[in-house]
């Protein structure tokens, strides 16, 4: 019970800070997620046993040139394509290899096209038609938190069939389905509250959040298993490190960004 209370208080504080930053100003939003990305990167570098100042330089450069001041849209398009391929390779390694090769080799590829790109596209998502729309990224975070919460509650109380036991013994099929149904249900609420996207698109985002968010969580679990640690850090009591809290959104944000870009290209102004 005590662990649940600590976890709840820690989670509420985190949610309050994130939501507040979104609606105060774009600059505060960017600054907060730059700060979160620096902390998450430091946790990730320890996890993969990489000591590097270059990784932080890459992070700052990516934030400035690809997010805060987009110097070339084509560069962003190239970045999303490579990032999606790297993420899909991580999925392949999750399912069909005993160890993720990028954990031991090509670590900078993982750093730049998986971890850093997750934050970059997370900060690019709320930009629609050159305008910052905090309700959009706020709605996506609500779906992420809903998915995590329902998956945890359903899995803890009703979970029996393991989802991928060799990677994450506590994750269950029932928990995954609970998170999926919970996020879809909340997509109706987000749609009615924001009136930004079509209901069909919010449902699609809920599916992406649940499926790719769960994959991101499992990939992080496999990284931790290879590193031989339980949590990526200790910053958030009851949750572990920031990487433990953000692993889902880091992995799924490039897919959500790509979805929104494709829909906008196919049906301009129709999202």
PDB file of C-alpha atoms in Angstrom:
ATOM      1  CA  UNK A   1       0.000   0.000   0.000  1.00  0.00           C
ATOM      2  CA  UNK A   2       2.846   2.353   0.908  1.00  0.00           C
ATOM      3  CA  UNK A   3       4.549   1.638  -2.427  1.00  0.00           C
ATOM      4  CA  UNK A   4       1.311   2.417  -4.278  1.00  0.00           C
ATOM      5  CA  UNK A   5       0.943   5.762  -2.441  1.00  0.00           C
ATOM      6  CA  UNK A   6       4.559   6.744  -3.155  1.00  0.00           C
ATOM      7  CA  UNK A   7       4.135   5.732  -6.798  1.00  0.00           C
ATOM      8  CA  UNK A   8       0.909   7.751  -7.039  1.00  0.00           C
ATOM      9  CA  UNK A   9       2.351  10.926  -5.493  1.00  0.00           C
ATOM     10  CA  UNK A  10       5.475  10.707  -7.641  1.00  0.00           C
ATOM     11  CA  UNK A  11       3.396  10.152 -10.781  1.00  0.00           C
ATOM     12  CA  UNK A  12       1.012  13.029 -10.026  1.00  0.00           C
ATOM     13  CA  UNK A  13       3.911  15.426  -9.468  1.00  0.00           C
ATOM     14  CA  UNK A  14       5.461  14.382 -12.767  1.00  0.00           C
ATOM     15  CA  UNK A  15       2.143  14.723 -14.635  1.00  0.00           C
ATOM     16  CA  UNK A  16       1.503  18.160 -13.092  1.00  0.00           C
ATOM     17  CA  UNK A  17       4.908  19.467 -14.194  1.00  0.00           C
ATOM     18  CA  UNK A  18       4.538  18.105 -17.732  1.00  0.00           C
ATOM     19  CA  UNK A  19       0.981  19.409 -18.270  1.00  0.00           C
ATOM     20  CA  UNK A  20       1.815  22.830 -16.774  1.00  0.00           C
ATOM     21  CA  UNK A  21       4.820  23.269 -19.072  1.00  0.00           C
ATOM     22  CA  UNK A  22       2.682  22.547 -22.136  1.00  0.00           C
ATOM     23  CA  UNK A  23       0.089  25.212 -21.449  1.00  0.00           C
ATOM     24  CA  UNK A  24       2.278  27.992 -20.017  1.00  0.00           C
ATOM     25  CA  UNK A  25       4.423  28.592 -23.097  1.00  0.00           C
ATOM     26  CA  UNK A  26       6.168  26.866 -25.974  1.00  0.00           C
ATOM     27  CA  UNK A  27       9.558  27.924 -24.592  1.00  0.00           C
ATOM     28  CA  UNK A  28       8.861  26.307 -21.207  1.00  0.00           C
ATOM     29  CA  UNK A  29       7.641  23.153 -22.961  1.00  0.00           C
ATOM     30  CA  UNK A  30      10.857  22.918 -25.016  1.00  0.00           C
ATOM     31  CA  UNK A  31      13.049  23.708 -22.004  1.00  0.00           C
ATOM     32  CA  UNK A  32      11.379  21.065 -19.815  1.00  0.00           C
ATOM     33  CA  UNK A  33      11.673  18.338 -22.429  1.00  0.00           C
ATOM     34  CA  UNK A  34      15.255  19.311 -23.161  1.00  0.00           C
ATOM     35  CA  UNK A  35      15.945  18.920 -19.434  1.00  0.00           C
ATOM     36  CA  UNK A  36      14.091  15.589 -19.318  1.00  0.00           C
ATOM     37  CA  UNK A  37      15.996  14.387 -22.373  1.00  0.00           C
ATOM     38  CA  UNK A  38      19.369  15.261 -20.817  1.00  0.00           C
ATOM     39  CA  UNK A  39      18.514  13.294 -17.659  1.00  0.00           C
ATOM     40  CA  UNK A  40      17.105  10.380 -19.659  1.00  0.00           C
ATOM     41  CA  UNK A  41      20.167  10.349 -21.906  1.00  0.00           C
ATOM     42  CA  UNK A  42      22.467  10.202 -18.872  1.00  0.00           C
ATOM     43  CA  UNK A  43      20.507   7.197 -17.550  1.00  0.00           C
ATOM     44  CA  UNK A  44      20.640   5.511 -20.955  1.00  0.00           C
ATOM     45  CA  UNK A  45      24.383   6.055 -21.353  1.00  0.00           C
ATOM     46  CA  UNK A  46      24.987   4.403 -17.983  1.00  0.00           C
ATOM     47  CA  UNK A  47      22.740   1.545 -19.026  1.00  0.00           C
ATOM     48  CA  UNK A  48      24.680   0.832 -22.235  1.00  0.00           C
ATOM     49  CA  UNK A  49      28.054   1.572 -20.589  1.00  0.00           C
ATOM     50  CA  UNK A  50      28.927   4.500 -22.819  1.00  0.00           C
ATOM     51  CA  UNK A  51      30.808   7.521 -21.504  1.00  0.00           C
ATOM     52  CA  UNK A  52      30.426  10.270 -24.064  1.00  0.00           C
ATOM     53  CA  UNK A  53      30.170  14.035 -24.230  1.00  0.00           C
ATOM     54  CA  UNK A  54      29.443  13.696 -27.949  1.00  0.00           C
ATOM     55  CA  UNK A  55      26.015  12.223 -27.153  1.00  0.00           C
ATOM     56  CA  UNK A  56      25.040  15.397 -25.261  1.00  0.00           C
ATOM     57  CA  UNK A  57      26.320  17.575 -28.110  1.00  0.00           C
ATOM     58  CA  UNK A  58      24.218  15.547 -30.563  1.00  0.00           C
ATOM     59  CA  UNK A  59      21.195  15.997 -28.288  1.00  0.00           C
ATOM     60  CA  UNK A  60      21.588  19.786 -28.046  1.00  0.00           C
ATOM     61  CA  UNK A  61      22.241  20.119 -31.788  1.00  0.00           C
ATOM     62  CA  UNK A  62      19.198  18.000 -32.652  1.00  0.00           C
ATOM     63  CA  UNK A  63      16.956  20.005 -30.329  1.00  0.00           C
ATOM     64  CA  UNK A  64      18.084  23.308 -31.797  1.00  0.00           C
ATOM     65  CA  UNK A  65      18.293  22.480 -35.516  1.00  0.00           C
ATOM     66  CA  UNK A  66      15.513  19.879 -35.822  1.00  0.00           C
ATOM     67  CA  UNK A  67      12.993  21.026 -33.208  1.00  0.00           C
ATOM     68  CA  UNK A  68      13.342  24.579 -31.890  1.00  0.00           C
ATOM     69  CA  UNK A  69      14.558  26.079 -35.170  1.00  0.00           C
ATOM     70  CA  UNK A  70      13.913  23.603 -38.004  1.00  0.00           C
ATOM     71  CA  UNK A  71      16.648  24.525 -40.476  1.00  0.00           C
ATOM     72  CA  UNK A  72      15.442  22.144 -43.199  1.00  0.00           C
ATOM     73  CA  UNK A  73      12.197  20.162 -43.443  1.00  0.00           C
ATOM     74  CA  UNK A  74      13.929  17.598 -45.647  1.00  0.00           C
ATOM     75  CA  UNK A  75      16.403  16.906 -42.857  1.00  0.00           C
ATOM     76  CA  UNK A  76      13.487  16.200 -40.507  1.00  0.00           C
ATOM     77  CA  UNK A  77      11.947  13.873 -43.100  1.00  0.00           C
ATOM     78  CA  UNK A  78      15.220  11.982 -43.480  1.00  0.00           C
ATOM     79  CA  UNK A  79      15.571  11.808 -39.699  1.00  0.00           C
ATOM     80  CA  UNK A  80      12.095  10.303 -39.257  1.00  0.00           C
ATOM     81  CA  UNK A  81      12.697   7.671 -41.945  1.00  0.00           C
ATOM     82  CA  UNK A  82      15.986   6.499 -40.413  1.00  0.00           C
ATOM     83  CA  UNK A  83      14.529   6.636 -36.893  1.00  0.00           C
ATOM     84  CA  UNK A  84      11.588   4.434 -37.890  1.00  0.00           C
ATOM     85  CA  UNK A  85      13.943   1.880 -39.444  1.00  0.00           C
ATOM     86  CA  UNK A  86      16.139   1.821 -36.321  1.00  0.00           C
ATOM     87  CA  UNK A  87      13.082   1.392 -34.094  1.00  0.00           C
ATOM     88  CA  UNK A  88      11.839  -1.476 -36.262  1.00  0.00           C
ATOM     89  CA  UNK A  89      15.270  -3.118 -36.061  1.00  0.00           C
ATOM     90  CA  UNK A  90      15.051  -2.827 -32.273  1.00  0.00           C
ATOM     91  CA  UNK A  91      11.668  -4.568 -32.474  1.00  0.00           C
ATOM     92  CA  UNK A  92      13.234  -7.346 -34.564  1.00  0.00           C
ATOM     93  CA  UNK A  93      16.003  -7.749 -31.997  1.00  0.00           C
ATOM     94  CA  UNK A  94      13.442  -7.782 -29.197  1.00  0.00           C
ATOM     95  CA  UNK A  95      11.538 -10.688 -30.744  1.00  0.00           C
ATOM     96  CA  UNK A  96      14.175 -12.796 -32.458  1.00  0.00           C
ATOM     97  CA  UNK A  97      17.569 -12.300 -30.797  1.00  0.00           C
ATOM     98  CA  UNK A  98      18.748 -13.162 -27.319  1.00  0.00           C
ATOM     99  CA  UNK A  99      20.611  -9.847 -27.064  1.00  0.00           C
ATOM    100  CA  UNK A 100      20.097  -6.480 -28.745  1.00  0.00           C
ATOM    101  CA  UNK A 101      23.264  -5.976 -30.853  1.00  0.00           C
ATOM    102  CA  UNK A 102      22.936  -2.187 -30.637  1.00  0.00           C
ATOM    103  CA  UNK A 103      23.435  -2.523 -26.895  1.00  0.00           C
ATOM    104  CA  UNK A 104      27.016  -3.604 -27.488  1.00  0.00           C
ATOM    105  CA  UNK A 105      27.768  -2.189 -30.929  1.00  0.00           C
ATOM    106  CA  UNK A 106      26.674   0.878 -32.870  1.00  0.00           C
ATOM    107  CA  UNK A 107      25.634   2.561 -29.646  1.00  0.00           C
ATOM    108  CA  UNK A 108      25.595   6.025 -31.219  1.00  0.00           C
ATOM    109  CA  UNK A 109      22.999   4.840 -33.736  1.00  0.00           C
ATOM    110  CA  UNK A 110      20.756   3.815 -30.851  1.00  0.00           C
ATOM    111  CA  UNK A 111      21.432   7.060 -29.008  1.00  0.00           C
ATOM    112  CA  UNK A 112      20.707   9.354 -31.970  1.00  0.00           C
ATOM    113  CA  UNK A 113      17.996   7.491 -33.876  1.00  0.00           C
ATOM    114  CA  UNK A 114      16.149   5.910 -30.956  1.00  0.00           C
ATOM    115  CA  UNK A 115      16.548   7.883 -27.752  1.00  0.00           C
ATOM    116  CA  UNK A 116      17.198  11.421 -29.009  1.00  0.00           C
ATOM    117  CA  UNK A 117      14.759  11.087 -31.916  1.00  0.00           C
ATOM    118  CA  UNK A 118      12.030  10.080 -29.477  1.00  0.00           C
ATOM    119  CA  UNK A 119      12.314  13.460 -27.756  1.00  0.00           C
ATOM    120  CA  UNK A 120      12.730  15.411 -30.992  1.00  0.00           C
ATOM    121  CA  UNK A 121       9.535  14.080 -32.542  1.00  0.00           C
ATOM    122  CA  UNK A 122       7.746  14.393 -29.224  1.00  0.00           C
ATOM    123  CA  UNK A 123       8.402  18.148 -29.374  1.00  0.00           C
ATOM    124  CA  UNK A 124       7.527  18.346 -33.087  1.00  0.00           C
ATOM    125  CA  UNK A 125       4.146  16.605 -32.766  1.00  0.00           C
ATOM    126  CA  UNK A 126       2.288  19.635 -31.293  1.00  0.00           C
ATOM    127  CA  UNK A 127       3.217  21.793 -34.300  1.00  0.00           C
ATOM    128  CA  UNK A 128       0.372  21.869 -36.784  1.00  0.00           C
ATOM    129  CA  UNK A 129       0.450  24.384 -39.635  1.00  0.00           C
ATOM    130  CA  UNK A 130       3.363  26.288 -38.050  1.00  0.00           C
ATOM    131  CA  UNK A 131       1.347  26.741 -34.860  1.00  0.00           C
ATOM    132  CA  UNK A 132       2.038  25.295 -31.407  1.00  0.00           C
ATOM    133  CA  UNK A 133      -0.979  23.277 -30.260  1.00  0.00           C
ATOM    134  CA  UNK A 134      -0.432  22.080 -26.658  1.00  0.00           C
ATOM    135  CA  UNK A 135      -3.797  20.269 -26.551  1.00  0.00           C
ATOM    136  CA  UNK A 136      -2.506  17.824 -29.163  1.00  0.00           C
ATOM    137  CA  UNK A 137       0.534  16.624 -27.244  1.00  0.00           C
ATOM    138  CA  UNK A 138      -1.453  16.872 -24.011  1.00  0.00           C
ATOM    139  CA  UNK A 139      -4.057  14.485 -25.440  1.00  0.00           C
ATOM    140  CA  UNK A 140      -1.362  12.032 -26.507  1.00  0.00           C
ATOM    141  CA  UNK A 141       0.164  12.061 -23.029  1.00  0.00           C
ATOM    142  CA  UNK A 142      -3.278  11.412 -21.539  1.00  0.00           C
ATOM    143  CA  UNK A 143      -3.585   8.335 -23.772  1.00  0.00           C
ATOM    144  CA  UNK A 144      -0.084   7.179 -22.771  1.00  0.00           C
ATOM    145  CA  UNK A 145      -0.858   7.536 -19.062  1.00  0.00           C
ATOM    146  CA  UNK A 146      -4.264   5.894 -19.513  1.00  0.00           C
ATOM    147  CA  UNK A 147      -2.709   2.950 -21.324  1.00  0.00           C
ATOM    148  CA  UNK A 148      -0.035   2.522 -18.635  1.00  0.00           C
ATOM    149  CA  UNK A 149      -2.535   2.826 -15.781  1.00  0.00           C
ATOM    150  CA  UNK A 150      -5.115   0.405 -17.206  1.00  0.00           C
ATOM    151  CA  UNK A 151      -2.409  -2.072 -18.223  1.00  0.00           C
ATOM    152  CA  UNK A 152      -0.986  -1.984 -14.691  1.00  0.00           C
ATOM    153  CA  UNK A 153      -4.348  -2.310 -12.924  1.00  0.00           C
ATOM    154  CA  UNK A 154      -5.806  -4.990 -15.199  1.00  0.00           C
ATOM    155  CA  UNK A 155      -2.548  -6.943 -15.336  1.00  0.00           C
ATOM    156  CA  UNK A 156      -2.078  -6.815 -11.567  1.00  0.00           C
ATOM    157  CA  UNK A 157      -5.625  -7.977 -10.784  1.00  0.00           C
ATOM    158  CA  UNK A 158      -6.546 -10.216 -13.717  1.00  0.00           C
ATOM    159  CA  UNK A 159      -3.320 -10.992 -15.572  1.00  0.00           C
ATOM    160  CA  UNK A 160      -2.576 -14.681 -16.115  1.00  0.00           C
ATOM    161  CA  UNK A 161      -1.123 -15.211 -19.589  1.00  0.00           C
ATOM    162  CA  UNK A 162       2.391 -13.786 -19.972  1.00  0.00           C
ATOM    163  CA  UNK A 163       2.984 -11.382 -22.858  1.00  0.00           C
ATOM    164  CA  UNK A 164       6.747 -11.884 -23.284  1.00  0.00           C
ATOM    165  CA  UNK A 165       7.914 -13.625 -20.122  1.00  0.00           C
ATOM    166  CA  UNK A 166      11.601 -13.953 -21.022  1.00  0.00           C
ATOM    167  CA  UNK A 167      11.840 -10.145 -21.239  1.00  0.00           C
ATOM    168  CA  UNK A 168       9.266  -8.843 -18.759  1.00  0.00           C
ATOM    169  CA  UNK A 169       7.768 -11.521 -16.453  1.00  0.00           C
ATOM    170  CA  UNK A 170       5.130  -9.144 -15.030  1.00  0.00           C
ATOM    171  CA  UNK A 171       3.576  -8.088 -18.345  1.00  0.00           C
ATOM    172  CA  UNK A 172       0.471 -10.028 -19.323  1.00  0.00           C
ATOM    173  CA  UNK A 173      -1.792 -10.285 -22.342  1.00  0.00           C
ATOM    174  CA  UNK A 174      -4.717  -9.246 -20.152  1.00  0.00           C
ATOM    175  CA  UNK A 175      -2.818  -6.157 -19.014  1.00  0.00           C
ATOM    176  CA  UNK A 176      -1.972  -5.221 -22.598  1.00  0.00           C
ATOM    177  CA  UNK A 177      -5.613  -5.602 -23.673  1.00  0.00           C
ATOM    178  CA  UNK A 178      -6.752  -3.596 -20.655  1.00  0.00           C
ATOM    179  CA  UNK A 179      -4.402  -0.763 -21.600  1.00  0.00           C
ATOM    180  CA  UNK A 180      -5.519  -0.946 -25.230  1.00  0.00           C
ATOM    181  CA  UNK A 181      -9.226  -0.773 -24.405  1.00  0.00           C
ATOM    182  CA  UNK A 182      -8.646   1.925 -21.795  1.00  0.00           C
ATOM    183  CA  UNK A 183      -6.727   4.161 -24.199  1.00  0.00           C
ATOM    184  CA  UNK A 184      -9.343   3.674 -26.944  1.00  0.00           C
ATOM    185  CA  UNK A 185     -12.120   4.577 -24.486  1.00  0.00           C
ATOM    186  CA  UNK A 186     -10.250   7.721 -23.429  1.00  0.00           C
ATOM    187  CA  UNK A 187      -9.664   8.681 -27.074  1.00  0.00           C
ATOM    188  CA  UNK A 188     -13.390   9.530 -27.211  1.00  0.00           C
ATOM    189  CA  UNK A 189     -12.946  11.850 -24.204  1.00  0.00           C
ATOM    190  CA  UNK A 190      -9.836  13.469 -25.696  1.00  0.00           C
ATOM    191  CA  UNK A 191     -11.670  13.960 -29.005  1.00  0.00           C
ATOM    192  CA  UNK A 192     -14.609  15.690 -27.329  1.00  0.00           C
ATOM    193  CA  UNK A 193     -12.344  17.864 -25.196  1.00  0.00           C
ATOM    194  CA  UNK A 194      -9.814  18.983 -27.812  1.00  0.00           C
ATOM    195  CA  UNK A 195     -11.812  18.986 -31.077  1.00  0.00           C
ATOM    196  CA  UNK A 196      -8.472  19.013 -32.922  1.00  0.00           C
ATOM    197  CA  UNK A 197      -8.404  15.750 -34.856  1.00  0.00           C
ATOM    198  CA  UNK A 198     -11.065  13.428 -36.150  1.00  0.00           C
ATOM    199  CA  UNK A 199     -12.334  10.713 -33.823  1.00  0.00           C
ATOM    200  CA  UNK A 200     -10.933   8.059 -36.164  1.00  0.00           C
ATOM    201  CA  UNK A 201      -7.472   9.606 -35.924  1.00  0.00           C
ATOM    202  CA  UNK A 202      -7.601   9.803 -32.123  1.00  0.00           C
ATOM    203  CA  UNK A 203      -8.555   6.109 -32.049  1.00  0.00           C
ATOM    204  CA  UNK A 204      -5.620   5.360 -34.376  1.00  0.00           C
ATOM    205  CA  UNK A 205      -3.292   7.310 -32.061  1.00  0.00           C
ATOM    206  CA  UNK A 206      -4.662   5.318 -29.099  1.00  0.00           C
ATOM    207  CA  UNK A 207      -3.803   2.094 -30.963  1.00  0.00           C
ATOM    208  CA  UNK A 208      -0.306   3.400 -31.749  1.00  0.00           C
ATOM    209  CA  UNK A 209       0.178   4.447 -28.122  1.00  0.00           C
ATOM    210  CA  UNK A 210      -0.839   1.042 -26.820  1.00  0.00           C
ATOM    211  CA  UNK A 211       1.018  -1.129 -29.335  1.00  0.00           C
ATOM    212  CA  UNK A 212       4.204   0.887 -29.858  1.00  0.00           C
ATOM    213  CA  UNK A 213       4.240   2.105 -26.258  1.00  0.00           C
ATOM    214  CA  UNK A 214       4.213  -1.500 -25.037  1.00  0.00           C
ATOM    215  CA  UNK A 215       6.984  -2.380 -27.501  1.00  0.00           C
ATOM    216  CA  UNK A 216       9.026   0.557 -26.208  1.00  0.00           C
ATOM    217  CA  UNK A 217       8.534  -0.633 -22.645  1.00  0.00           C
ATOM    218  CA  UNK A 218       9.654  -4.158 -23.591  1.00  0.00           C
ATOM    219  CA  UNK A 219      12.710  -2.874 -25.460  1.00  0.00           C
ATOM    220  CA  UNK A 220      13.737  -0.882 -22.405  1.00  0.00           C
ATOM    221  CA  UNK A 221      13.191  -3.986 -20.250  1.00  0.00           C
ATOM    222  CA  UNK A 222      15.509  -5.917 -22.544  1.00  0.00           C
ATOM    223  CA  UNK A 223      18.138  -3.164 -22.321  1.00  0.00           C
ATOM    224  CA  UNK A 224      17.923  -3.348 -18.520  1.00  0.00           C
ATOM    225  CA  UNK A 225      18.104  -7.143 -18.564  1.00  0.00           C
ATOM    226  CA  UNK A 226      21.272  -6.990 -20.665  1.00  0.00           C
ATOM    227  CA  UNK A 227      22.702  -4.375 -18.293  1.00  0.00           C
ATOM    228  CA  UNK A 228      21.718  -6.461 -15.262  1.00  0.00           C
ATOM    229  CA  UNK A 229      19.768  -3.689 -13.507  1.00  0.00           C
ATOM    230  CA  UNK A 230      16.191  -3.393 -12.233  1.00  0.00           C
ATOM    231  CA  UNK A 231      15.638   0.320 -12.929  1.00  0.00           C
ATOM    232  CA  UNK A 232      17.360   2.881 -15.126  1.00  0.00           C
ATOM    233  CA  UNK A 233      17.649   5.312 -12.187  1.00  0.00           C
ATOM    234  CA  UNK A 234      16.200   6.425  -8.869  1.00  0.00           C
ATOM    235  CA  UNK A 235      14.926   9.920  -9.664  1.00  0.00           C
ATOM    236  CA  UNK A 236      11.223   9.020  -9.436  1.00  0.00           C
ATOM    237  CA  UNK A 237      10.267   7.086  -6.276  1.00  0.00           C
ATOM    238  CA  UNK A 238       8.068   4.119  -7.116  1.00  0.00           C
ATOM    239  CA  UNK A 239       8.875   4.361 -10.825  1.00  0.00           C
ATOM    240  CA  UNK A 240      12.671   4.231 -11.049  1.00  0.00           C
ATOM    241  CA  UNK A 241      14.373   6.627 -13.417  1.00  0.00           C
ATOM    242  CA  UNK A 242      13.009   9.018 -16.027  1.00  0.00           C
ATOM    243  CA  UNK A 243      13.852   6.505 -18.744  1.00  0.00           C
ATOM    244  CA  UNK A 244      11.604   4.012 -16.946  1.00  0.00           C
ATOM    245  CA  UNK A 245       8.773   6.562 -17.069  1.00  0.00           C
ATOM    246  CA  UNK A 246       9.320   7.787 -20.627  1.00  0.00           C
ATOM    247  CA  UNK A 247      10.282   4.578 -22.443  1.00  0.00           C
ATOM    248  CA  UNK A 248       6.823   4.197 -24.024  1.00  0.00           C
ATOM    249  CA  UNK A 249       6.539   7.729 -25.441  1.00  0.00           C
ATOM    250  CA  UNK A 250      10.192   7.727 -26.572  1.00  0.00           C
ATOM    251  CA  UNK A 251       9.567   4.720 -28.795  1.00  0.00           C
ATOM    252  CA  UNK A 252       6.101   5.573 -30.096  1.00  0.00           C
ATOM    253  CA  UNK A 253       6.496   9.333 -30.754  1.00  0.00           C
ATOM    254  CA  UNK A 254       8.246   8.900 -34.156  1.00  0.00           C
ATOM    255  CA  UNK A 255       5.418   6.589 -35.273  1.00  0.00           C
ATOM    256  CA  UNK A 256       2.749   9.065 -34.148  1.00  0.00           C
ATOM    257  CA  UNK A 257       4.572  11.945 -35.846  1.00  0.00           C
ATOM    258  CA  UNK A 258       4.816   9.910 -39.066  1.00  0.00           C
ATOM    259  CA  UNK A 259       1.109   9.055 -38.862  1.00  0.00           C
ATOM    260  CA  UNK A 260       0.125  12.721 -38.508  1.00  0.00           C
ATOM    261  CA  UNK A 261       2.435  13.745 -41.358  1.00  0.00           C
ATOM    262  CA  UNK A 262       1.039  11.058 -43.680  1.00  0.00           C
ATOM    263  CA  UNK A 263      -2.564  11.961 -42.882  1.00  0.00           C
ATOM    264  CA  UNK A 264      -1.822  15.648 -43.437  1.00  0.00           C
ATOM    265  CA  UNK A 265      -0.126  14.867 -46.768  1.00  0.00           C
ATOM    266  CA  UNK A 266      -2.967  12.661 -47.999  1.00  0.00           C
ATOM    267  CA  UNK A 267      -5.710  14.962 -46.715  1.00  0.00           C
ATOM    268  CA  UNK A 268      -4.320  18.485 -46.089  1.00  0.00           C
ATOM    269  CA  UNK A 269      -6.310  20.213 -43.367  1.00  0.00           C
ATOM    270  CA  UNK A 270      -8.355  17.083 -42.831  1.00  0.00           C
ATOM    271  CA  UNK A 271      -6.757  15.871 -39.628  1.00  0.00           C
TER     272      UNK A 271
END
